[in-house]
Coordinates of C-alpha atoms in Angstrom, one line a residue:
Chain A
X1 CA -52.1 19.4 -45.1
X2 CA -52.0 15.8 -45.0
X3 CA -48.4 15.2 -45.6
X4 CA -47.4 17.6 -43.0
X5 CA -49.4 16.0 -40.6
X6 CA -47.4 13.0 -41.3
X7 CA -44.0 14.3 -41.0
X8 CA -45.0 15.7 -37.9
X9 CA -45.7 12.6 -36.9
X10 CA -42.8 11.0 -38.0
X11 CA -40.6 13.9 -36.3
X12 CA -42.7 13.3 -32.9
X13 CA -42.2 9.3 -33.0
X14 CA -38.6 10.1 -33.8
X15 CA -38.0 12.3 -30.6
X16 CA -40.0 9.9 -28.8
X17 CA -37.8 6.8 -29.7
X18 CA -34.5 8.9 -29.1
X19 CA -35.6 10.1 -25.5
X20 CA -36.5 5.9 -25.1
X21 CA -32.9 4.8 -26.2
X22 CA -31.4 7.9 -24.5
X23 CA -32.8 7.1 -20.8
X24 CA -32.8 3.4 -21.6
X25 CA -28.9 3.5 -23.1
X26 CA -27.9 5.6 -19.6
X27 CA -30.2 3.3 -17.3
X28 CA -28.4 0.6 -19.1
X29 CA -25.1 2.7 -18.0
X30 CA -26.3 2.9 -14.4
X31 CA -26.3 -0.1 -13.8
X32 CA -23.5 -1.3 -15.7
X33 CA -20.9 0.0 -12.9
X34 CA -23.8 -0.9 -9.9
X35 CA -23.8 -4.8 -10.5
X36 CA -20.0 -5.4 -10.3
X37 CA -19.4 -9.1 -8.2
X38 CA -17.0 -7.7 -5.1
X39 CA -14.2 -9.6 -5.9
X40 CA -14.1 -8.1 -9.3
X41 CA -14.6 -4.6 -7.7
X42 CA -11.9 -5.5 -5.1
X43 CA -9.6 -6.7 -8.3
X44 CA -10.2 -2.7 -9.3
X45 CA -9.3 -1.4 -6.0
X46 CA -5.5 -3.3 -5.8
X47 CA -4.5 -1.3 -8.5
X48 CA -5.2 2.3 -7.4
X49 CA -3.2 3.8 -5.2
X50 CA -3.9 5.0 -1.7
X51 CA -5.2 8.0 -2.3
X52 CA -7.6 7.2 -4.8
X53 CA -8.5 4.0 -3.7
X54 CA -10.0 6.7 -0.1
X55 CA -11.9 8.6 -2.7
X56 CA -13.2 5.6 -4.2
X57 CA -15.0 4.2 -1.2
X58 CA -15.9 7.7 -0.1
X59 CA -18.6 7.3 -3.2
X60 CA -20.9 5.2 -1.9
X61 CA -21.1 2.4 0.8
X62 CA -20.8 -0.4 -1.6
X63 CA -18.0 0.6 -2.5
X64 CA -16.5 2.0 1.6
X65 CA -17.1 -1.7 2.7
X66 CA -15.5 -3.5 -0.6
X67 CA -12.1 -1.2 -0.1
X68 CA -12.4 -2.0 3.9
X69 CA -13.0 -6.1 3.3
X70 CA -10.0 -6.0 0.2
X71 CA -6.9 -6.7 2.7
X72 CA -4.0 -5.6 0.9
X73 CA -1.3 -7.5 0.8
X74 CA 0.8 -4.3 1.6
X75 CA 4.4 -5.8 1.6
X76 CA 3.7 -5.9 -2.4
X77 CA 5.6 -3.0 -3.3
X78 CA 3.3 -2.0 -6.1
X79 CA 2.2 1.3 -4.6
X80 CA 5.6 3.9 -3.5
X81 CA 5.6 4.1 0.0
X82 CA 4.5 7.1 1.9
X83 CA 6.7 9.6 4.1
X84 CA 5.0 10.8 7.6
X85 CA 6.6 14.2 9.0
X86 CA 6.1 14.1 13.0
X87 CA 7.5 16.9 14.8
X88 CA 10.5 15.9 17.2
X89 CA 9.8 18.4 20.0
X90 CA 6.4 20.0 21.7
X91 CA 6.9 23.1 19.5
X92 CA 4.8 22.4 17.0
X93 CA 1.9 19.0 16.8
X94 CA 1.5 19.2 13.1
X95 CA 1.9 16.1 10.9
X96 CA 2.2 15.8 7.6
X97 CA 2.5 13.2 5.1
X98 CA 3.7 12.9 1.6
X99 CA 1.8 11.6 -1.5
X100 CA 4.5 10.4 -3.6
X101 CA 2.2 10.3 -6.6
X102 CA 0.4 13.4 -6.6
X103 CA 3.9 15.5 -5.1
X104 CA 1.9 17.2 -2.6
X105 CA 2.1 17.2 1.5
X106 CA -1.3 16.8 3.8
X107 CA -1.8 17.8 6.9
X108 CA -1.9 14.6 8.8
X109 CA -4.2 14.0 11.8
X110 CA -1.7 12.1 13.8
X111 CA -1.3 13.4 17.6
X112 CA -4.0 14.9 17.3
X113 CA -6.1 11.6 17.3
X114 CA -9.1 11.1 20.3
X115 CA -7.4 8.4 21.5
X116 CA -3.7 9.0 21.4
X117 CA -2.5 10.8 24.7
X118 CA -0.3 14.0 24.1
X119 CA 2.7 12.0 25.6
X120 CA 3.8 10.0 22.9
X121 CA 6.0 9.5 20.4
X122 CA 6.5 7.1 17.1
X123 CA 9.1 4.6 18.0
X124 CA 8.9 2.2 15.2
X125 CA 6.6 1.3 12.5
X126 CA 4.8 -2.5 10.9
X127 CA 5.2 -1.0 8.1
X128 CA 4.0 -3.3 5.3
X129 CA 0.7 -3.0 7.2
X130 CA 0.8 0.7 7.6
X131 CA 0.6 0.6 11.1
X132 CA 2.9 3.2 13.7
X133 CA 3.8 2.0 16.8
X134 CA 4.2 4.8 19.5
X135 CA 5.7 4.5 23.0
X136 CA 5.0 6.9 26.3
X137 CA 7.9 9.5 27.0
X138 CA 8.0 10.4 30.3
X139 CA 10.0 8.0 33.0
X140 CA 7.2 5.7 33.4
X141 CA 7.8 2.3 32.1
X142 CA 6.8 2.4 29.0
X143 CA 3.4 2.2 27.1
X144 CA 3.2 1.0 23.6
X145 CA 0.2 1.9 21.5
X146 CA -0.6 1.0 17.7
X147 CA -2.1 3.1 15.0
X148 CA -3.4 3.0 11.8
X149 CA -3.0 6.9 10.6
X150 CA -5.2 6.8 7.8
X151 CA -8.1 5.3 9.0
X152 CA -7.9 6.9 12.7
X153 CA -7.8 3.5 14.7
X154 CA -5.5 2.9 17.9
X155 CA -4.9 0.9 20.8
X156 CA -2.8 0.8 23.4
X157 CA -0.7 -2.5 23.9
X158 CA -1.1 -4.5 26.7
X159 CA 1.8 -3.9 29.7
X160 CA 5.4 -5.6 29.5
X161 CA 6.0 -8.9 31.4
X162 CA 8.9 -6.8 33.1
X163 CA 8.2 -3.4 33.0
X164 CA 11.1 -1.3 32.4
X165 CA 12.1 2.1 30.7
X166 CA 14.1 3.2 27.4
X167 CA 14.0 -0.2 25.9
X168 CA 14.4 -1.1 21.9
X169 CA 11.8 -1.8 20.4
X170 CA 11.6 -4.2 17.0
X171 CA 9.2 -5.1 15.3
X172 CA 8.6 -8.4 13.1
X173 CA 5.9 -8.8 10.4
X174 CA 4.3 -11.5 8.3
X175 CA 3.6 -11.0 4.8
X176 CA 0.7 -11.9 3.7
X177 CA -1.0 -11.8 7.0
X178 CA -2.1 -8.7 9.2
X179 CA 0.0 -10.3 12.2
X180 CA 3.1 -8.9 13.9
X181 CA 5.6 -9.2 17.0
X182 CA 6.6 -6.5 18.7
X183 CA 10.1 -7.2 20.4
X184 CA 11.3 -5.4 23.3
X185 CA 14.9 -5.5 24.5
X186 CA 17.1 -4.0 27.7
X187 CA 16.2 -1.2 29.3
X188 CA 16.3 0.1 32.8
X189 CA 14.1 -2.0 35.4
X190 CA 12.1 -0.4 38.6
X191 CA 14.2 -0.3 41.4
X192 CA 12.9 -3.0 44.1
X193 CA 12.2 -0.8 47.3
X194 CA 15.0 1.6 48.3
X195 CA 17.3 -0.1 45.8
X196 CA 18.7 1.1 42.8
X197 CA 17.1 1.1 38.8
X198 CA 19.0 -2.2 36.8
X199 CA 19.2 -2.4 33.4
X200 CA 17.0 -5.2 32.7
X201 CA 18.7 -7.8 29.9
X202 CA 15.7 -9.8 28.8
X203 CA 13.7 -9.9 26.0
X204 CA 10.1 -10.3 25.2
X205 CA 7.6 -10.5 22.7
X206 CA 4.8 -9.2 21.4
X207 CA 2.3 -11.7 19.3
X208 CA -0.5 -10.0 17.8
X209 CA -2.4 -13.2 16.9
X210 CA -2.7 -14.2 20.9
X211 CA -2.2 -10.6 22.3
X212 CA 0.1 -11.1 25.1
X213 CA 3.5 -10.4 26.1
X214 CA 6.1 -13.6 26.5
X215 CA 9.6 -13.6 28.0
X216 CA 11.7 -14.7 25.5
X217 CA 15.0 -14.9 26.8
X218 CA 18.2 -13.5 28.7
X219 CA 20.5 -11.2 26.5
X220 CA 24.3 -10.3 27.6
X221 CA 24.1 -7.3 30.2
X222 CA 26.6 -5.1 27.4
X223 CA 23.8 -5.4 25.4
X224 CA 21.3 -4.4 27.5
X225 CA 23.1 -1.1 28.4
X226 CA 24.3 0.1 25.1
X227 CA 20.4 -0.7 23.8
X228 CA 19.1 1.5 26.7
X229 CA 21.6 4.1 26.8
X230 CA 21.6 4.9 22.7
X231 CA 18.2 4.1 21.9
X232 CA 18.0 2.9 18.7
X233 CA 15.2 4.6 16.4
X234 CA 14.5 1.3 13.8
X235 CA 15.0 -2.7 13.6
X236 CA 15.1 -4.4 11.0
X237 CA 15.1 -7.9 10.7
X238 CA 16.5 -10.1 7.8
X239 CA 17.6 -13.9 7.6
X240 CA 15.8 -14.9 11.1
X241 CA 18.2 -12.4 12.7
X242 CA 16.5 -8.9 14.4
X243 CA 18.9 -5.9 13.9
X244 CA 19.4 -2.6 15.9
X245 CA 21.8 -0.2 15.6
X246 CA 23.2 2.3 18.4
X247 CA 21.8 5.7 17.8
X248 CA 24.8 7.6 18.0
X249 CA 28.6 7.1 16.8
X250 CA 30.7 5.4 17.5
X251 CA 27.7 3.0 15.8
X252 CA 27.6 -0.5 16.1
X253 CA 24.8 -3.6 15.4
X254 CA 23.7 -6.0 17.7
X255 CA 21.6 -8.9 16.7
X256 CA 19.0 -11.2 18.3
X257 CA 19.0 -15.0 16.1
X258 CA 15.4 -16.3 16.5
X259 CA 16.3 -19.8 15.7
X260 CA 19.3 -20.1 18.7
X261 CA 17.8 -17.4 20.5
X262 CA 21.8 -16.1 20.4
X263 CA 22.9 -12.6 20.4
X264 CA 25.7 -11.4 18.3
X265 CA 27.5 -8.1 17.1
X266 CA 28.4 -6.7 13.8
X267 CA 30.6 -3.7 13.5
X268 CA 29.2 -1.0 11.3
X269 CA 31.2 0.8 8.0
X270 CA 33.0 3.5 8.9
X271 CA 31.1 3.1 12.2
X272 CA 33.4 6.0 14.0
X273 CA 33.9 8.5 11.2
X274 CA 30.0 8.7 10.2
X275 CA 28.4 12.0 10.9
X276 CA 24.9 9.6 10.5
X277 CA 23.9 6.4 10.1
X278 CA 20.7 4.3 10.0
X279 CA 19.7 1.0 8.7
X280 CA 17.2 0.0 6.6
X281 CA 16.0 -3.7 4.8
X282 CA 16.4 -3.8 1.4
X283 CA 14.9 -7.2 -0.5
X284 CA 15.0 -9.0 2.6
X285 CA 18.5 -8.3 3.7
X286 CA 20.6 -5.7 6.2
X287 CA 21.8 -2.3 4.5
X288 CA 23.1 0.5 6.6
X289 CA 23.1 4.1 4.6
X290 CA 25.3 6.5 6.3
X291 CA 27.3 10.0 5.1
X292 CA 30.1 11.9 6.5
X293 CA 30.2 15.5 7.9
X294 CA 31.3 16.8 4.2
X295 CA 28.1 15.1 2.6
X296 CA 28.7 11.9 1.1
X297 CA 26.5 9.3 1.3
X298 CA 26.6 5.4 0.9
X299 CA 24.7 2.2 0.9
X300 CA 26.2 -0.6 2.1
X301 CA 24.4 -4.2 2.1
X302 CA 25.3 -6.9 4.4
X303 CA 26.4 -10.3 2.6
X304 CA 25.9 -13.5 3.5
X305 CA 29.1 -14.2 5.1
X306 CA 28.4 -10.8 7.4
X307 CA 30.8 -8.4 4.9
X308 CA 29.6 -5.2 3.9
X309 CA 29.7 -4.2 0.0
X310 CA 29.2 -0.7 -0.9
X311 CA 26.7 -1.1 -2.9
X312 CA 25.3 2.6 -4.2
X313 CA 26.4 6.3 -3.6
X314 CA 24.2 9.0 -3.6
X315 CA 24.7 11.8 -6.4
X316 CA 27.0 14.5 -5.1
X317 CA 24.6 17.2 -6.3
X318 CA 22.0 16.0 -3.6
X319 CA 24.5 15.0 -0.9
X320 CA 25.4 18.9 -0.6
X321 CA 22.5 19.4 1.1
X322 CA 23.2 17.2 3.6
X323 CA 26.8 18.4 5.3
X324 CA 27.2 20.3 8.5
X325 CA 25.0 17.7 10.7
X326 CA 21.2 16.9 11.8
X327 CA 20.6 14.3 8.9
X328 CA 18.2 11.7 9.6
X329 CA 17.4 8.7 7.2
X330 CA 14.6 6.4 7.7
X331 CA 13.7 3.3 5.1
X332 CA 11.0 0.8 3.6
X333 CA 11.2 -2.3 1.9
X334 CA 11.5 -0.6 -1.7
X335 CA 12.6 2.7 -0.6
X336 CA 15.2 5.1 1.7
X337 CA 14.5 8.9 2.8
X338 CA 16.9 11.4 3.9
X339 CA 15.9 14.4 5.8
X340 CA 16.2 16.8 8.1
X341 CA 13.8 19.5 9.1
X342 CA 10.1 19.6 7.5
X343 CA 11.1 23.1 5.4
X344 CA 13.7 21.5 3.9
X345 CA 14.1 19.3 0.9
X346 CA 14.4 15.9 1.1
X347 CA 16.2 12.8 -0.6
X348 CA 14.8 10.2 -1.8
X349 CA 16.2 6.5 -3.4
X350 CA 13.5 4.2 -4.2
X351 CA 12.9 1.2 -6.2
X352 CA 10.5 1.8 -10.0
X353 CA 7.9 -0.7 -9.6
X354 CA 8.3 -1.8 -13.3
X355 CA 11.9 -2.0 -12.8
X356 CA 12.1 -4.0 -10.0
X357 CA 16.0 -3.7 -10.0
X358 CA 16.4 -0.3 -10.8
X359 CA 16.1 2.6 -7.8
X360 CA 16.2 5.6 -8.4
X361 CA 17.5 8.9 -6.8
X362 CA 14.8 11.9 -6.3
X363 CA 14.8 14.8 -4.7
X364 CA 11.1 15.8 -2.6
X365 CA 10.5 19.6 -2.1
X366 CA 9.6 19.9 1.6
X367 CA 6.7 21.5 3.2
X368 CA 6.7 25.1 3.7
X369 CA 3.3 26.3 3.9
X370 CA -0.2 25.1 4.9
X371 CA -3.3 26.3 4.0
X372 CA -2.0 29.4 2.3
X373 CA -0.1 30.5 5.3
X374 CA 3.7 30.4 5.8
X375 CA 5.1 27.1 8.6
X376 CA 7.4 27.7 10.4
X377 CA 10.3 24.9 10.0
X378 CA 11.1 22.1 12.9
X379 CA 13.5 19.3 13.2
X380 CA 11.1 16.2 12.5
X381 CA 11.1 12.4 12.9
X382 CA 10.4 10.5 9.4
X383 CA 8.8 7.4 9.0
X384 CA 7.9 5.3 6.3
X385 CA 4.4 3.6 5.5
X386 CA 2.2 1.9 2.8
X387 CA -0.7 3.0 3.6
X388 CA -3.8 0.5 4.5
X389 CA -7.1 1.5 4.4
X390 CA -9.0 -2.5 5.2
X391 CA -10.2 -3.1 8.1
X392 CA -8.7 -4.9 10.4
X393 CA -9.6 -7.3 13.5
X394 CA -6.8 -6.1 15.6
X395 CA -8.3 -2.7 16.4
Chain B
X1 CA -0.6 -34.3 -34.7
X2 CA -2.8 -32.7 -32.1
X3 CA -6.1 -33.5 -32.2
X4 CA -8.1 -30.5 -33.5
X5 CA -10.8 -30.9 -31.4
X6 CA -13.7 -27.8 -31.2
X7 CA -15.7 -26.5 -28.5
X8 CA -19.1 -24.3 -29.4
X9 CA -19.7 -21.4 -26.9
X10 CA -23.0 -19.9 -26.7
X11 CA -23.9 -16.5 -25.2
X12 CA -26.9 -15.6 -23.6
X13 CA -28.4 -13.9 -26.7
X14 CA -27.9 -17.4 -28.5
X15 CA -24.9 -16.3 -30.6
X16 CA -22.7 -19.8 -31.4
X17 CA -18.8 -19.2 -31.8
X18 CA -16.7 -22.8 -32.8
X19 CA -13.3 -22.5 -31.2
X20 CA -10.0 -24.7 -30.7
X21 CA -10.5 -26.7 -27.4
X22 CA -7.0 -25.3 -26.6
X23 CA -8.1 -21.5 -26.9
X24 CA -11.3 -22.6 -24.8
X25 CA -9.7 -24.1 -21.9
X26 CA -8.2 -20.9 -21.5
X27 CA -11.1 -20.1 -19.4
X28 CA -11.0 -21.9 -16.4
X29 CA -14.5 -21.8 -15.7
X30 CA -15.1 -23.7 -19.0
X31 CA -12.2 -25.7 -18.9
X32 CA -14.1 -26.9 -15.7
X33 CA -16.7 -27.6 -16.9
X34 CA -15.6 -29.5 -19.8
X35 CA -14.0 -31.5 -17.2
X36 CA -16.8 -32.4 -15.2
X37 CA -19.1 -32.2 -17.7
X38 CA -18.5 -35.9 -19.9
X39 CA -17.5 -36.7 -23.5
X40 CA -20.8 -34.6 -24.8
X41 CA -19.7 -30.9 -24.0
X42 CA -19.1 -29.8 -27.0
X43 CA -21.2 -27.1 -26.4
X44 CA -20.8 -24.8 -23.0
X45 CA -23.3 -22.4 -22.5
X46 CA -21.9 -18.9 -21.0
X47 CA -25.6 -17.4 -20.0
X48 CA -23.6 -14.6 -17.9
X49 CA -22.3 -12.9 -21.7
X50 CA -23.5 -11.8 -24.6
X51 CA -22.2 -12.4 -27.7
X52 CA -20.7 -9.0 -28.6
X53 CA -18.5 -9.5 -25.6
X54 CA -17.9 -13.4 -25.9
X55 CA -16.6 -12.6 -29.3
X56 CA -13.9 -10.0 -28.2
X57 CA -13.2 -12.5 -25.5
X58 CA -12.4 -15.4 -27.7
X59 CA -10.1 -12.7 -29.8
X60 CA -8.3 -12.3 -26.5
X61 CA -8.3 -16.2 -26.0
X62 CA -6.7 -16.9 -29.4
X63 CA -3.8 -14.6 -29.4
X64 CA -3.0 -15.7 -25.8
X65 CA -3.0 -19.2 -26.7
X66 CA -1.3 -19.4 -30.5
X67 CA 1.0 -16.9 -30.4
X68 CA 2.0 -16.4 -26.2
X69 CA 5.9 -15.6 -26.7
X70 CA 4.9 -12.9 -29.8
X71 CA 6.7 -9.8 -29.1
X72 CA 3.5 -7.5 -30.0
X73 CA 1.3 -9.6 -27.5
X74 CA 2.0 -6.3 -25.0
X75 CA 0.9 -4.3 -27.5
X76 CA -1.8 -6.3 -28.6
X77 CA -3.3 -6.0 -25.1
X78 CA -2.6 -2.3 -24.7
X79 CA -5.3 -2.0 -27.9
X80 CA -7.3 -4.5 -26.8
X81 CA -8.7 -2.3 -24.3
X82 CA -8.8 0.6 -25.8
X83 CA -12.7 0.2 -26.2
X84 CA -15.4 2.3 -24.8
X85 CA -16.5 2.1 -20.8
X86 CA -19.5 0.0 -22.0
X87 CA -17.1 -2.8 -23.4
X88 CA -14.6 -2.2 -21.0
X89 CA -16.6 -3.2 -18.1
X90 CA -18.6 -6.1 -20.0
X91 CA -15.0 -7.6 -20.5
X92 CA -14.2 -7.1 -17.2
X93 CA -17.3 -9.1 -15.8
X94 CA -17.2 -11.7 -18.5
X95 CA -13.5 -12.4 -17.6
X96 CA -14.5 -12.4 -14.1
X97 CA -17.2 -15.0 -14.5
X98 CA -15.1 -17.1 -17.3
X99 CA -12.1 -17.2 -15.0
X100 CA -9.4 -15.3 -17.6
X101 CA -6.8 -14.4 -15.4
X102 CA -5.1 -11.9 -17.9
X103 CA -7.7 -10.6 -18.9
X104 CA -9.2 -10.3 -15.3
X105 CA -5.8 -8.1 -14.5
X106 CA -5.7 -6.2 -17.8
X107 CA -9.5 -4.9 -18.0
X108 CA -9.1 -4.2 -13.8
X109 CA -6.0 -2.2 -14.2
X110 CA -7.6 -0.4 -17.3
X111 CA -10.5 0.5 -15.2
X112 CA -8.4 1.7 -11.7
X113 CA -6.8 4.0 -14.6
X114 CA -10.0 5.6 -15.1
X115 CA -9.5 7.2 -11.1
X116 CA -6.3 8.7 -11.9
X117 CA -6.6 12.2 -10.6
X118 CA -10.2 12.1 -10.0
X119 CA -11.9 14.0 -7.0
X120 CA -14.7 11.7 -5.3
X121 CA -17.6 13.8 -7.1
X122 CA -16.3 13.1 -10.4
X123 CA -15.4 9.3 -10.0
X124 CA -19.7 9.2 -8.8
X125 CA -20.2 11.1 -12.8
X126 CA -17.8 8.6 -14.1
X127 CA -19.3 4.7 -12.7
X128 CA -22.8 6.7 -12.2
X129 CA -22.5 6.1 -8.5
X130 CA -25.2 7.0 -6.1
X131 CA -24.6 9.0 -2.8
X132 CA -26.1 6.8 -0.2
X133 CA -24.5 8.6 3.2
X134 CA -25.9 10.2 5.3
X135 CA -24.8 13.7 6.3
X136 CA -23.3 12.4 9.2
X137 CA -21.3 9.4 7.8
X138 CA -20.4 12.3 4.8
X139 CA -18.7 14.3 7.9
X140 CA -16.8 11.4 9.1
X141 CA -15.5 10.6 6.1
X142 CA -14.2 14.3 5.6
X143 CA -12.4 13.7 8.7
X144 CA -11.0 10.5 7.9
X145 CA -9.5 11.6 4.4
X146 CA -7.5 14.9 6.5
X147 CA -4.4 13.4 4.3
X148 CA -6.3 13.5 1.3
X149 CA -7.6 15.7 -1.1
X150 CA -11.0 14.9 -0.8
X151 CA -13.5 17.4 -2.9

């Protein structure tokens, strides 16, 4: 009797130490993750992509403010880039977006935002701070407006020095700082009373850092009308010079120099035979990608002495699917998109983050249903973005 | 002939390692204070690690240090961390408050692994997180994360 009474002691202390070490050893666990110091937190968060890094700070609100105090340094091209589908007419005011890591397209709440009146359209983008910039359509002179798609904020720009409609817009931004200038060039001018509309050739500025508008400068009146009369859909700006393109062929480049505040022109490759063309920066310089009506596509990259080298041709297996018109390209430091509709497949060349040097050619499945249900497909506008989820003091 | 002068590091649990200076000033927090602190630091307390951890830290130290250009040094690291959430995350903070750059980078980028293809309930299960929204807040953030699958 005795000596069971003692093993059942011995069991009963046992399961009483075990339960001890069990809830101390997952207390100790608890609070293993719950004491991290914020910047070692925050050195967590730079590594996970966009989509996780959201789902991270949807955990708790440690860990919400940490990912909205870690500022990004978004030009690092760590993370792929991140295609936004918006529809090009008023058929249709669904959104999408791509994850480039996960292969899958999300409804993105884009026009539909509180803020952002049903009038407008993506002109440009800052995109190494994930930020669109829209315009208002319409003939009034125009409105610009910034966004930050994945966290919802917007707000309007403040009006143009000279107001003035269908101008090009460019944009200019700092790595490794949230600022940006917005540049706005030609356009047509209000007519004084009972006179006629002008195109207007000056340029001003945007600077974010003392929000206002500044005249910059006189451009030649050419200029001015070629800018307003084929719009051009990107800038990009490489070695101090700001770069738009016509949007239609016969193409051609015009170019503002910051430093002499001089204009100049560069002829584009095969500028009159191109069915498209766009351009796009790549590793700080000019590269325009454009194809032909029977589907070939190149890369050319603007040298120092203002040559263009071929520099890559896209796979003939993908170019077939781009013959017979209506191709659209759009690019990002680190990577280039061809498209056309948002049913359709797209192309993509991008750069392998541990291969800096080496880009490769992909091909992205487009979006064809939502939410079970069949979409019907429309011509779309693509843009690029690396998406930012930190707050920031602009909004 | 380099002088082969040692440092003693002592955890918080009173555990004494005797390292190379060299491997020691790879820590910038105690190359610091070796600095600052006079001709008699020869031993640097580290109160903020135990010595479980300080030991697999040193480990990391040495190889850095003596054999930097060794072609298995990536592979060295790629083991190095395969260690259980418990030492992952003691590394992490000890190279945090020791000021290990490398090892700062390698033990983060180990853990943001960990949230590869993880819903937000099941990164919670994983760090043991606590849910402290409100309803409301919850509803904004399902808004905010339309682009993202959230549950």
């Amino acid at each position: 009797m005795q000596l069971l009474f003692s093993e059942l002691c011995f069991i009963v202390c046992n399961i009483f130490i075990f339960l001890v070490f069990t809830s101390h050893h997952s207390f100790i666990h608890s609070n293993m993750w719950n004491n991290l110091p914020s910047d070692l937190l925050s050195s967590v968060f730079f590594y996970l992509p966009p989509h996780s890094l959201a789902r991270a700070m949807a955990t708790c609100r440690h860990w919400h403010d940490c990912g909205r105090s870690t500022t990004r340094d978004t030009s690092c091209q760590r993370h792929p880039p991140w295609f936004i589908a918006v529809p090009t007419r008023g058929t249709s005011s669904l959104c999408f977006v791509h994850n480039p890591i996960e292969t899958t397209w999300h409804r993105l709440n884009l026009l539909n935002l509180e803020h952002v009146p049903s009038v407008t359209r993506p002109v440009s983008t800052v995109a190494g701070h994930g930020l669109i910039l829209f315009k208002s359509t319409g003939s009034v002179p125009i409105q610009l407006s910034v966004c930050n798609p994945f966290t919802g904020r917007f707000r309007h720009l403040p009006p143009l020095r000279k107001p003035r409609t269908n101008p090009a817009v460019g944009v200019i931004q700092n790595n490794g700082s949230s600022e940006f200038k917005v540049y706005v060039a030609g356009g047509m001018s209000e007519a004084e009373s009972g006179g006629a509309a002008s195109y207007e050739p000056t340029l001003e500025m945007f600077d974010s850092r003392i929000n206002k508008w500044t005249v910059v400068g006189s451009m030649p009146v050419e200029f001015a009308v070629r800018l307003t009369v084929w719009t051009p859909n990107e800038s990009v700006h490489s070695r101090g010079v700001l770069y738009w393109m016509t949007s239609a062929r016969a193409y051609s480049i015009m170019g503002f120099e910051m430093s002499s505040n001089k204009w100049k022109e560069l002829s584009v490759p095969m500028g009159d035979t191109l069915e498209f063309a766009a351009m796009v920066p790549r590793d700080g310089k000019l590269a325009v990608v454009g194809g032909t009506h029977g589907g070939n596509v190149s890369v050319w990259e603007l040298g120092e002495d203002d040559k263009w080298n071929v520099i890559e041709r896209m796979p003939v297996e993908l170019g077939k699917r781009f013959t017979n018109g209506g191709t659209k390209c759009v690019g990002i430091e680190g990577g280039v998109c061809l498209y056309k509709d948002i049913g359709k497949g797209m192309v993509m060349w991008r750069s392998n983050w541990n291969h800096k040097n080496k880009w490769e050619w992909c091909s992205v499945e487009g979006c064809n249903e939502i939410s079970g249900k069949r979409l019907e497909n429309y011509p779309i506008r693509g843009l690029f973005l690396r998406p930012n989820l930190a707050y920031s003091s602009f909004f | 002939m380099t002088s082969s002068k040692t440092i003693v590091l002592r955890s918080s649990d009173g555990a004494t390692f005797e390292v190379d200076e060299a491997v020691a000033l790879h820590s910038l927090m105690i190359k610091h204070r070796i600095e600052t602190g006079g001709a008699d630091s020869t031993t640097i307390d580290v109160p903020e690690v135990t010595g479980n951890t300080l030991s697999k830290v040193i480990e990391y130290c040495k190889k850095h240090v003596e054999a930097p250009n060794s072609d298995d040094l990536k592979s060295f690291d790629t083991d190095f961390v395969k260690v259980d959430q418990a030492v992952l995350c003691h590394l992490a903070k000890a190279s945090y408050y020791m000021n290990i750059k490398g090892l700062l980078d390698l033990s983060s980028k180990t853990i943001a692994d960990m949230f590869k293809g993880k819903t937000v309930e099941q990164i919670r299960e994983t760090f043991h997180i606590k849910n402290d929204f409100t309803p409301e807040e919850e509803e904004e953030l399902r808004k905010e994360n339309s682009w993202n699958l959230f549950v």
